Coordinates of C-alpha atoms in Angstrom, one line a residue:
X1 CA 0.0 0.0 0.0
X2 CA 1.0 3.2 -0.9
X3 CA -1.2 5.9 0.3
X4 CA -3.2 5.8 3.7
X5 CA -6.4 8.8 4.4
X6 CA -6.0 10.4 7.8
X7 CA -7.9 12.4 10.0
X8 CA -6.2 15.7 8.4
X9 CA -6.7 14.7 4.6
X10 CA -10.6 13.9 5.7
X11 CA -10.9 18.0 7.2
X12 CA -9.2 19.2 3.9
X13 CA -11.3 17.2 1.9
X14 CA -14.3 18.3 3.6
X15 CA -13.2 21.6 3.6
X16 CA -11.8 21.9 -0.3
X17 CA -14.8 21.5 -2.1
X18 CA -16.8 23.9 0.2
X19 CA -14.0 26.9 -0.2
X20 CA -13.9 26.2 -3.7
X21 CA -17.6 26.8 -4.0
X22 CA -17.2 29.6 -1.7
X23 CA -14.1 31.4 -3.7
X24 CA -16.3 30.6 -7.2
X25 CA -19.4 31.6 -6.1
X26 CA -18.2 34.7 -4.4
X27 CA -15.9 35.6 -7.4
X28 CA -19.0 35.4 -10.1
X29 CA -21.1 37.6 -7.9
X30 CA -18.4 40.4 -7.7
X31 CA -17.8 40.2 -11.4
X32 CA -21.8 40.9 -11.5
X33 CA -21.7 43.6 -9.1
X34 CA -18.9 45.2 -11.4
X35 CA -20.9 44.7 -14.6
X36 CA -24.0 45.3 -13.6
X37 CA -24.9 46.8 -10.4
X38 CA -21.6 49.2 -10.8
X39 CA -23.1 50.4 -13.8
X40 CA -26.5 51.1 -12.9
X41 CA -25.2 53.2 -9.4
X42 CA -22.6 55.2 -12.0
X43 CA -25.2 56.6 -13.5
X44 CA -26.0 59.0 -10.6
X45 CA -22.3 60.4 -10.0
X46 CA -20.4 63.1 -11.9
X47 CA -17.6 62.0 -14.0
X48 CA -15.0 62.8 -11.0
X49 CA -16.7 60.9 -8.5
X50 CA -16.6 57.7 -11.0
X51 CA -13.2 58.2 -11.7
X52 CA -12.4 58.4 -8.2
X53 CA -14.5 55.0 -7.6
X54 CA -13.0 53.3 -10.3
X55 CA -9.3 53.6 -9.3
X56 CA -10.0 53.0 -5.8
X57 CA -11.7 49.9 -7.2
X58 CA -9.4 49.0 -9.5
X59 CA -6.4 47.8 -6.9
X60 CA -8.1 45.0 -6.2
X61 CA -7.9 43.4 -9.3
X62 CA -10.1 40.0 -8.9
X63 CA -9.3 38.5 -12.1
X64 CA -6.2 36.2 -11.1
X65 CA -8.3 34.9 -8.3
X66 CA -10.5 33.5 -10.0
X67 CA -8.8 32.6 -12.8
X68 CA -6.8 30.2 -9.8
X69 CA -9.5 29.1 -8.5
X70 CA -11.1 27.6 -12.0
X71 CA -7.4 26.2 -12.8
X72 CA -6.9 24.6 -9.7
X73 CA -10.3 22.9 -10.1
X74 CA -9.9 21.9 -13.7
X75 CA -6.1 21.4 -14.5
X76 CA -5.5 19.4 -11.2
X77 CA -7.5 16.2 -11.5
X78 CA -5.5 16.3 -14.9
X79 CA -2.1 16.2 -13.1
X80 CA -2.8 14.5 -10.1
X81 CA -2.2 10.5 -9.8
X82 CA -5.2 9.9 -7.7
X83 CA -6.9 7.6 -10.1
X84 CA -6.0 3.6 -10.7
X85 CA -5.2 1.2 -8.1
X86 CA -3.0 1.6 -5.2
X87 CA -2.8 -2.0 -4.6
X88 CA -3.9 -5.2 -5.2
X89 CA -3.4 -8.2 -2.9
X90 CA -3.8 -11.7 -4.9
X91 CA -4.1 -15.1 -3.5
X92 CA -2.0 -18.3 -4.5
X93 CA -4.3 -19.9 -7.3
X94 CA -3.2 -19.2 -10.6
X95 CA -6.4 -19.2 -12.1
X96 CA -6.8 -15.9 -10.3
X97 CA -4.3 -14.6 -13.2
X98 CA -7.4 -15.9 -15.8
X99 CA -9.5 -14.0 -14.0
X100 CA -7.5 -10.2 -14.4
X101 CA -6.9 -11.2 -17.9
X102 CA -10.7 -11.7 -18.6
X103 CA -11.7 -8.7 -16.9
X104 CA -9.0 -6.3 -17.3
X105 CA -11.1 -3.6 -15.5
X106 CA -10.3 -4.3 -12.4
X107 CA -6.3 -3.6 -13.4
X108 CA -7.5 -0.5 -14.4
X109 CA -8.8 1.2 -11.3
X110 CA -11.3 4.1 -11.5
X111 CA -10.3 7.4 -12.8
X112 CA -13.3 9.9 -11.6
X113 CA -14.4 13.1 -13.5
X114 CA -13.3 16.5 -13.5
X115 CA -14.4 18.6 -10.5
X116 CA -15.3 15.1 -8.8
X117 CA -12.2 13.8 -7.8
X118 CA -13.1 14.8 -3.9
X119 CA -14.7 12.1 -1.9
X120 CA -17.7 13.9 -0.7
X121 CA -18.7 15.5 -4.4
X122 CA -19.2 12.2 -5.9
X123 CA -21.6 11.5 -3.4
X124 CA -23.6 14.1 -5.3
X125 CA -24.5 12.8 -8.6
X126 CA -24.0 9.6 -7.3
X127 CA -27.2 10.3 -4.7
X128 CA -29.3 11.9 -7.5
X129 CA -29.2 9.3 -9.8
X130 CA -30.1 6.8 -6.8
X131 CA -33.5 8.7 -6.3
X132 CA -34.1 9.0 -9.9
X133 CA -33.4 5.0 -10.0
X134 CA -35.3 4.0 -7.3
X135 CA -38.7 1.7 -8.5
X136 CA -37.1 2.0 -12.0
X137 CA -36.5 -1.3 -12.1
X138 CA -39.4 -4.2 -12.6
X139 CA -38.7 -6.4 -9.7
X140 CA -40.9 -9.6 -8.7
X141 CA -41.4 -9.5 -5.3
X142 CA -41.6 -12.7 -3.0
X143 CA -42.3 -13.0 0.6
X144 CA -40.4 -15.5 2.3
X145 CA -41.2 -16.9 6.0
X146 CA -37.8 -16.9 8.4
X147 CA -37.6 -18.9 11.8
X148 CA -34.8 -18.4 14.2
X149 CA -33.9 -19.4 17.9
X150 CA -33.0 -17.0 20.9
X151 CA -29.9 -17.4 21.8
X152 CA -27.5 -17.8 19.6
X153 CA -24.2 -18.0 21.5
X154 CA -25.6 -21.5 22.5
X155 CA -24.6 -24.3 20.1
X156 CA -27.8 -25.8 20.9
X157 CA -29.8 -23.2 20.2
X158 CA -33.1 -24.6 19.1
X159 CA -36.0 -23.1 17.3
X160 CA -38.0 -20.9 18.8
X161 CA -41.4 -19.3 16.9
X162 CA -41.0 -16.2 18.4
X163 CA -38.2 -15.0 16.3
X164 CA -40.8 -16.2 13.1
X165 CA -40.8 -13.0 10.3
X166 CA -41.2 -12.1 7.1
X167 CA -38.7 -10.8 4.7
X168 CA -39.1 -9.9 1.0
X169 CA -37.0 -10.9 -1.6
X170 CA -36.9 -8.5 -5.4
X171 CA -36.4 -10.2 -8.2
X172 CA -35.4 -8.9 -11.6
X173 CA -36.2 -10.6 -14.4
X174 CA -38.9 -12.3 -12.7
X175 CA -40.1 -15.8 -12.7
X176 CA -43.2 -15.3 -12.9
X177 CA -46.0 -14.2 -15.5
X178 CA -44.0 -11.3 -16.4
X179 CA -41.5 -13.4 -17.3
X180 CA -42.2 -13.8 -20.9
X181 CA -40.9 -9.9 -21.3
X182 CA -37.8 -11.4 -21.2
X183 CA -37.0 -14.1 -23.4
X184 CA -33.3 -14.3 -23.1
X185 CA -33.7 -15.3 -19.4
X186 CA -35.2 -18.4 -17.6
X187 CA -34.6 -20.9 -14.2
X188 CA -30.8 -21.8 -15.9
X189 CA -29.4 -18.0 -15.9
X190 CA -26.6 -17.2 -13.6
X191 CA -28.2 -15.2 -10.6
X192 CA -26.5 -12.8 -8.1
X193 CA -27.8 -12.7 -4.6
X194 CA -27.8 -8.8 -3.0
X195 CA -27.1 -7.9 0.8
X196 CA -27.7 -4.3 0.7
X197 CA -26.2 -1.8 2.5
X198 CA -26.8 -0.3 6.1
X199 CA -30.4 1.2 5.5
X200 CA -30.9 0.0 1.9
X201 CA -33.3 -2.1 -0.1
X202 CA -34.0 -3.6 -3.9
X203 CA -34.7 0.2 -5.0
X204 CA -31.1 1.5 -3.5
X205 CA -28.8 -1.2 -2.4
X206 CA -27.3 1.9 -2.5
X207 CA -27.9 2.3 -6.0
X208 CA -29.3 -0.3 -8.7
X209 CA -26.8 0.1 -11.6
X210 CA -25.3 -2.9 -11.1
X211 CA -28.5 -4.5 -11.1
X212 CA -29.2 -2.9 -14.8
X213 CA -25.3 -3.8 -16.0
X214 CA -26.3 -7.3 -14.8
X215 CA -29.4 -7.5 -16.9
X216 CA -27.1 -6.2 -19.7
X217 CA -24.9 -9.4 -19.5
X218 CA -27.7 -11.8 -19.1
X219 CA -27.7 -12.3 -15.1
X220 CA -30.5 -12.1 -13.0
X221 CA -30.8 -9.4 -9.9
X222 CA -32.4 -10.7 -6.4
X223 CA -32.2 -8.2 -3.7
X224 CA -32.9 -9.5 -0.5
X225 CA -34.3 -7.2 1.9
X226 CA -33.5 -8.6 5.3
X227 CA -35.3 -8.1 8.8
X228 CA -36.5 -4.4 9.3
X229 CA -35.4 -3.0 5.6
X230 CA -38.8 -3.7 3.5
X231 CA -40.0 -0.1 3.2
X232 CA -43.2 0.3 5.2
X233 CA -43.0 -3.8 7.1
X234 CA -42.2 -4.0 10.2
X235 CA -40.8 -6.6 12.4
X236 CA -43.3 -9.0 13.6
X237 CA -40.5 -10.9 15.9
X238 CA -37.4 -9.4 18.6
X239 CA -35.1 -10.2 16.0
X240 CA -32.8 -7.7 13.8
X241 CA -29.1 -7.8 13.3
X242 CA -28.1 -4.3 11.6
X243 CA -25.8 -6.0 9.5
X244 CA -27.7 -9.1 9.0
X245 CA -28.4 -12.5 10.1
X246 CA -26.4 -15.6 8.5
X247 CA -29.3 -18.3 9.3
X248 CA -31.9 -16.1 7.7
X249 CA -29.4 -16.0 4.7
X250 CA -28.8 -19.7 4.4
X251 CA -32.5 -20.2 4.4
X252 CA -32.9 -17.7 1.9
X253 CA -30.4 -19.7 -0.5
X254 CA -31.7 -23.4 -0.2
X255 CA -35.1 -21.5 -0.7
X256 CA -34.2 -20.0 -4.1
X257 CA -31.7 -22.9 -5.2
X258 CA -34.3 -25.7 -4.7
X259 CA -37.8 -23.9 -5.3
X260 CA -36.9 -21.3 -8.3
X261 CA -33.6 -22.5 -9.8
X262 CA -32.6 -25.0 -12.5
X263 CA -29.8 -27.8 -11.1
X264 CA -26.7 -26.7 -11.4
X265 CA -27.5 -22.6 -12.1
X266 CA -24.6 -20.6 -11.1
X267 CA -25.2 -18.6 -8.3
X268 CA -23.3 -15.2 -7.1
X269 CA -23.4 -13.4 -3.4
X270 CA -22.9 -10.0 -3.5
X271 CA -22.5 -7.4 0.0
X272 CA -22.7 -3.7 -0.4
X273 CA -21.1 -2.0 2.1
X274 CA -23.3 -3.1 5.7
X275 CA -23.9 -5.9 3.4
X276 CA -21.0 -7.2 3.0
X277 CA -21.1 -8.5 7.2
X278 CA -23.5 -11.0 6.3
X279 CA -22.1 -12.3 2.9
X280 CA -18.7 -12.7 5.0
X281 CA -19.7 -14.2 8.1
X282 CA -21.9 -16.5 6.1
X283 CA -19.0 -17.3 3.7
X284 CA -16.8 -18.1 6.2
X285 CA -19.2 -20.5 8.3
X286 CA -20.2 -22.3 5.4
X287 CA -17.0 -23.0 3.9
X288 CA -15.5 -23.9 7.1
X289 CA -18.7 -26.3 7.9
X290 CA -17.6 -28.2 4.1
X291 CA -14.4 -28.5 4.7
X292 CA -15.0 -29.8 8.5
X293 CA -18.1 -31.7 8.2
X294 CA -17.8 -32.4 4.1
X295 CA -20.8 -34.8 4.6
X296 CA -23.2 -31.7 5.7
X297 CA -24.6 -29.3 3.1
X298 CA -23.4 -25.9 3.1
X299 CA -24.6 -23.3 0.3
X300 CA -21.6 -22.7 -2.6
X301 CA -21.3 -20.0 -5.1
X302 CA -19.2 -19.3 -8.1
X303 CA -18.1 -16.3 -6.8
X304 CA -18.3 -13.5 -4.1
X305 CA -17.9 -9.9 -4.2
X306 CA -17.6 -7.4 -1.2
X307 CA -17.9 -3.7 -2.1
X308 CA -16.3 -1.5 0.7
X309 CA -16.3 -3.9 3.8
X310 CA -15.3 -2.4 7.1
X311 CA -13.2 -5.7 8.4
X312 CA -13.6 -6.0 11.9
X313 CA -17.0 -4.8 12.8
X314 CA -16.4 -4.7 16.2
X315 CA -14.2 -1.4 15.4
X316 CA -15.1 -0.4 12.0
X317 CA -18.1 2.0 13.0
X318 CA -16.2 4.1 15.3
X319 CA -16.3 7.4 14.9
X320 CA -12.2 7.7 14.2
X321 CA -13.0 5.1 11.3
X322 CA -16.8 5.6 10.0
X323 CA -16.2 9.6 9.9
X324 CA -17.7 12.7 10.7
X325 CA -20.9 13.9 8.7
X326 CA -21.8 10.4 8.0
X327 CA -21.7 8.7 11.3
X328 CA -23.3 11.7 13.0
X329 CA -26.3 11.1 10.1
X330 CA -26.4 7.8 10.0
X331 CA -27.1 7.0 13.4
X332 CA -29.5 9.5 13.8
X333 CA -31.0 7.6 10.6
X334 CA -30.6 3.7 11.7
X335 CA -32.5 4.7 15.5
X336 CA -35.6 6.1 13.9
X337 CA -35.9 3.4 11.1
X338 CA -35.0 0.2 13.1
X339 CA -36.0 0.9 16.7
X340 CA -38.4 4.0 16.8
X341 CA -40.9 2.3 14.0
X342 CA -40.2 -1.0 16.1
X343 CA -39.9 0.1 19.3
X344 CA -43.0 -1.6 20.9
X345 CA -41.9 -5.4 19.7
X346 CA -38.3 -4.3 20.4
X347 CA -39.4 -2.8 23.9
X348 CA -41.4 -6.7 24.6
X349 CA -38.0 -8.8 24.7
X350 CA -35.3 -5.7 25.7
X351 CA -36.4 -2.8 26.8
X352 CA -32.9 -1.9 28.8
X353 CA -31.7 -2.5 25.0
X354 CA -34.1 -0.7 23.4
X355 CA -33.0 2.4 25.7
X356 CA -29.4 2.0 25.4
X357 CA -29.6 1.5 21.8
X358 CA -31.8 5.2 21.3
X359 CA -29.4 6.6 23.5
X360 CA -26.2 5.4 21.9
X361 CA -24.0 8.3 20.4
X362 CA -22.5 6.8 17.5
X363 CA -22.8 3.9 15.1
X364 CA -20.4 1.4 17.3
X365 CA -22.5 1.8 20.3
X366 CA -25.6 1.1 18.8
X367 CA -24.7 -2.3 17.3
X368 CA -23.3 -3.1 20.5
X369 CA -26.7 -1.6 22.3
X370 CA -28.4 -3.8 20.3
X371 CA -27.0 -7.5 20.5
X372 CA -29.6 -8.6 22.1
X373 CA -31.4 -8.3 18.9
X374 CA -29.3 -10.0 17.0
X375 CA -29.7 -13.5 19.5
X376 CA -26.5 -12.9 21.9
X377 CA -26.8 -11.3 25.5
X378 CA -23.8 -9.0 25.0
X379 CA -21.8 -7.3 22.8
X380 CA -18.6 -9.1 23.3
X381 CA -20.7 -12.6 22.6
X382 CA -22.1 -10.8 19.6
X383 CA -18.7 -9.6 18.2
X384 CA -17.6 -13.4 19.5
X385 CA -20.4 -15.3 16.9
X386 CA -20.8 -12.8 14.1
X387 CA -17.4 -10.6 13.6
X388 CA -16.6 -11.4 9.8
X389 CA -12.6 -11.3 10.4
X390 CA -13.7 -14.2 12.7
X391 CA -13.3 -17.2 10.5
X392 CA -11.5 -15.4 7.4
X393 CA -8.7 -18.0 7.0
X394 CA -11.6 -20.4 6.2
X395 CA -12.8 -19.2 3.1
X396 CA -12.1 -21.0 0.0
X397 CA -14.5 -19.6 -2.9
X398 CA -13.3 -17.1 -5.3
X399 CA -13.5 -13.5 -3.4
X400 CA -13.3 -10.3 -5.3
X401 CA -12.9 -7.2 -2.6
X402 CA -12.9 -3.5 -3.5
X403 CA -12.3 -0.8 -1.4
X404 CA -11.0 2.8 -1.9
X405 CA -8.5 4.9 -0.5
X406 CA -10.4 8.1 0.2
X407 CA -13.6 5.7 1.6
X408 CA -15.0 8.3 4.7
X409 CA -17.2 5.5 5.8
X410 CA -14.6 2.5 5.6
X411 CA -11.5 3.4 6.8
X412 CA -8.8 1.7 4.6
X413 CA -6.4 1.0 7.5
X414 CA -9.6 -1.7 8.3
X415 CA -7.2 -3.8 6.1
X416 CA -4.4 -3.4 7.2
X417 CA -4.5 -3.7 10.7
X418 CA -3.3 -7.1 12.5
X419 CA -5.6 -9.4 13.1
X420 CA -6.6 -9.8 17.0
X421 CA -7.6 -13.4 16.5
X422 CA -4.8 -15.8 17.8
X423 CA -5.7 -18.3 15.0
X424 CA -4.4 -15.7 12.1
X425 CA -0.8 -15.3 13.9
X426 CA -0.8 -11.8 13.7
X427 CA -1.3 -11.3 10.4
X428 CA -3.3 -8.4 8.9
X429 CA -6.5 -9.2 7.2
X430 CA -4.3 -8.1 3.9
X431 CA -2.1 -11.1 4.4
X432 CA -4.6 -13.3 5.1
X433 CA -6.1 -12.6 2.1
X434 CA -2.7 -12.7 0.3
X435 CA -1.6 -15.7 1.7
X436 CA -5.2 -17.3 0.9
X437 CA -5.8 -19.8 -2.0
X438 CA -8.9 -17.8 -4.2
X439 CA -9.0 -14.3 -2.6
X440 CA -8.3 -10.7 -4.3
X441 CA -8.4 -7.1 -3.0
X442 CA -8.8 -4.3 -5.5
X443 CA -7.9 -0.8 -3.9
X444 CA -8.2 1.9 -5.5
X445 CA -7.2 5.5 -4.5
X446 CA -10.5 7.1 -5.4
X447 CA -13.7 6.2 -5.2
X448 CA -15.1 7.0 -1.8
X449 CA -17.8 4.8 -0.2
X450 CA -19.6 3.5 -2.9
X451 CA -20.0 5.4 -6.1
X452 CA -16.8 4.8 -7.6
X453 CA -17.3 7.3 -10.5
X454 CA -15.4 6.7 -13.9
X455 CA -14.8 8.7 -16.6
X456 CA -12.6 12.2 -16.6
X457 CA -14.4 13.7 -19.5
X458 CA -17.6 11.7 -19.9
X459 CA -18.7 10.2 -16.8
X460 CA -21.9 7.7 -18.5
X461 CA -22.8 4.5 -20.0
X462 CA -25.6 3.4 -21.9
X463 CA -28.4 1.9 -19.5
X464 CA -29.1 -1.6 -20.7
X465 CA -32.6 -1.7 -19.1
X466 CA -34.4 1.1 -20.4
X467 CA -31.7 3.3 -22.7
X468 CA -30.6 6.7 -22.1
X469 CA -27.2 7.4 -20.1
X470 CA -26.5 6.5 -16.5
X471 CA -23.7 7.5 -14.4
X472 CA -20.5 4.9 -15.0
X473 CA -19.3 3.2 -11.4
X474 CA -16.2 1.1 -11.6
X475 CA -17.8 -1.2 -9.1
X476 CA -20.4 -2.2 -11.1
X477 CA -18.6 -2.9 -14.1
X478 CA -15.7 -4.5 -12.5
X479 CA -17.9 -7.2 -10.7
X480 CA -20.2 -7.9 -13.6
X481 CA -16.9 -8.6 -15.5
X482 CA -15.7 -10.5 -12.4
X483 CA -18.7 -12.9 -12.3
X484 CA -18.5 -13.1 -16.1
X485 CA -15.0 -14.2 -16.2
X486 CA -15.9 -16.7 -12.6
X487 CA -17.9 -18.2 -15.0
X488 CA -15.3 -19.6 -17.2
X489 CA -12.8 -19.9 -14.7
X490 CA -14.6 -21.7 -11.3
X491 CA -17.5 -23.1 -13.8
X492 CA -16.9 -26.2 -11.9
X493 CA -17.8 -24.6 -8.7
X494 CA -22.0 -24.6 -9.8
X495 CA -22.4 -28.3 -9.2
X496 CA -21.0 -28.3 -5.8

């Protein structure tokens, strides 16, 4: 690794774009004043007193200023190197050498537009285009029954029918009678499976691009919107995990691979930022259940792909890692959606953790707050059963990770750090991964937590779903061409 964010490049970065705007702006509405309002006023003065005016006026000569500040905010992101990948950290397996050679993009790295090369501005267009996405796309929506036990620390944790729900799985193409829209799809076509992000559904996982350049390549889309995320449901049972629950997931894939799938269809997880806790942990378990207990089943995919996972999510939402605006927001955001809307089910089983939870001041202590929810009595147990660093050295399918320098929401160090667990000797979670037999970490040094934006002139790509331009995120082309090329590579992998 070459480059590292700290706490000083996240102030300037906040700060740049807003003097910028504030050394424009102000600029433009002298230079009107001067042309216009100057005028206007002059017209009232005798010749002397506007000669008098103008060469007081005239030594401060504003010009050069904002002449700067337009260079500095056009010719830089041409000279800069802050595009392309700062590192990339490649298991043993050779095949993973097929893989970059089939999908060269991901050697490529993003190189973001002008004027958005700061990670807070590509939120921008990045956010707009979400809202303008969202129920853009056709989905097929099923409602799947979940069961779960109470405590989950106990390896005899048995079911229990008051942790029963509902969650609601998006599909897109569908199965269904819609399903002759789309003729070049049907039960045999490679599918990816979506954990969505922190607060995120099917409509914004964040962002459904990647479900349209999908669709574009012939793979089908299922969003699964886990406990407490299906806009307007809410819970039925004391049982919500903010970054999801691995036995709600595993039920979710024997459900789809026996009851809507062909044999042997290949199958793709996918975790979004919050997401990517789940499709880890879950990873991890069931690989390490296959190779322990080979004689068990234990769900497989052709590939994985985590976009902008945090690591060790016992740290990773700390204020000092998960940064200022965005924690400060978020929490704010996750108390009202998750507990306020479900506070009197919530308030049944916990209330102590219903209060502690409302009352937590940042993202960290509000997944701790809430354990309880998740099926362990205490943080520490929590962190103990469903940390994703936890079991790491266990995975053995084909991971693809991305993450980004100048992420405000996923610290990079995350990756870097050595691993507290005694089992990984120390290592970081980069080594692990390194040292591992199918994994590979793309970082790139833009990007910031999510939109990845690509394109220094021209920014778009055609929309395969409906036409028209759409904004062109690295992310979502580099794991379509990841799953593409998994395909070819690990085909073997679909009739595990």
């Amino acid at each position: 690794m070459n480059s590292m964010m700290t706490d000083a490049d996240h102030a300037i970065s906040l700060a740049s774009p807003l003097v910028n705007l504030f050394v424009i702006v102000g600029l433009i509405f002298y230079s009107l004043y001067i042309a216009v309002v100057r005028s206007i006023c002059y017209s009232f003065y005798s010749k002397g007193q506007k000669r008098a005016i103008i060469s007081s006026e005239s030594n401060f000569n504003y010009r050069p200023i904002l002449a700067f500040a337009i260079l500095a905010n056009v010719l830089y992101p041409l000279t800069t190197t802050q595009y392309g990948l700062d590192d990339l950290i490649k298991g043993n397996d050779p095949r993973l050498n097929q893989i970059l050679k089939l999908a060269p993009s991901i050697l490529k790295g993003p190189r973001p537009p002008l004027l958005l090369q700061n990670r807070h501005l590509q939120f921008a267009p990045w956010i707009i285009q979400n809202e303008l996405h969202k129920r853009g796309i056709p989905y097929e929506r099923h409602y799947f029954s979940v069961k779960g036990c109470i405590d989950k620390s106990d390896p005899e944790c048995v079911y229990d029918p008051l942790m029963d729900d509902e969650i609601t799985l998006d599909i897109f193409p569908p199965f269904g009678d819609d399903s002759e829209l789309y003729p070049q799809f049907n039960a045999s076509s490679p599918v990816i499976l979506f954990a969505p992000g922190l607060r995120c559904t099917s409509d914004d996982l964040p962002g459904n691009m990647i479900v349209r350049v999908a669709y574009g390549q012939g793979i089908r889309s299922i969003a699964i919107n886990r406990r407490g995320h299906t806009p307007d449901q809410l819970l039925k049972a004391p049982r919500w995990n903010l970054f999801g629950d691995v036995e709600d997931l595993e039920q979710v894939y024997w459900h789809i691979k026996t009851s809507l799938l062909a044999p042997n269809t290949p199958i793709f997880l996918h975790g979004i930022s919050s997401g990517t806790a789940v499709a880890v942990s879950a990873l991890a378990k069931w690989d390490k259940r296959r190779k322990q207990f080979p004689d068990r089943p234990a769900p497989s995919f052709v590939g994985v792909i985590t976009v902008v996972p945090g690591y060790d999510t016992s740290k990773a939402l700390l204020p000092e890692r998960f940064k200022f605006p965005y924690n400060f927001l978020l929490t704010f955001s996750v108390k009202d959606h998750f507990v306020s809307r479900n506070e009197e089910v919530l308030r049944s089983f916990n209330s102590d953790a219903v209060d502690a939870a409302l009352n937590a001041a940042n993202l960290q202590e509000f997944v701790d707050a809430a354990a309880p929810f998740a099926g362990y009595a205490n943080a520490s147990e929590y962190y103990r059963g469903e940390n994703p660093v936890n079991d790491l050295h266990f995975i053995e399918t084909p991971t693809f990770v991305l993450n980004a320098i100048d992420d405000p929401c996923c610290d990079i160090a995350n990756l870097y750090e050595k691993s507290p667990n005694l089992e990984h000797g120390g290592r970081s979670y980069a080594d692990i991964v390194r040292e591992s037999k199918h994994g590979l970490i793309a970082v790139s040094r833009t990007g910031s937590h999510c939109p990845f934006l690509d394109g220094t002139f021209f920014p778009f790509v055609r929309d395969p779903l409906w036409g028209g331009w759409m904004l062109n995120s690295w992310a979502d082309q580099v794991s379509v061409d990841f799953y593409t090329a998994a395909l070819q590579v690990y085909d073997e992998r679909r009739f595990m």
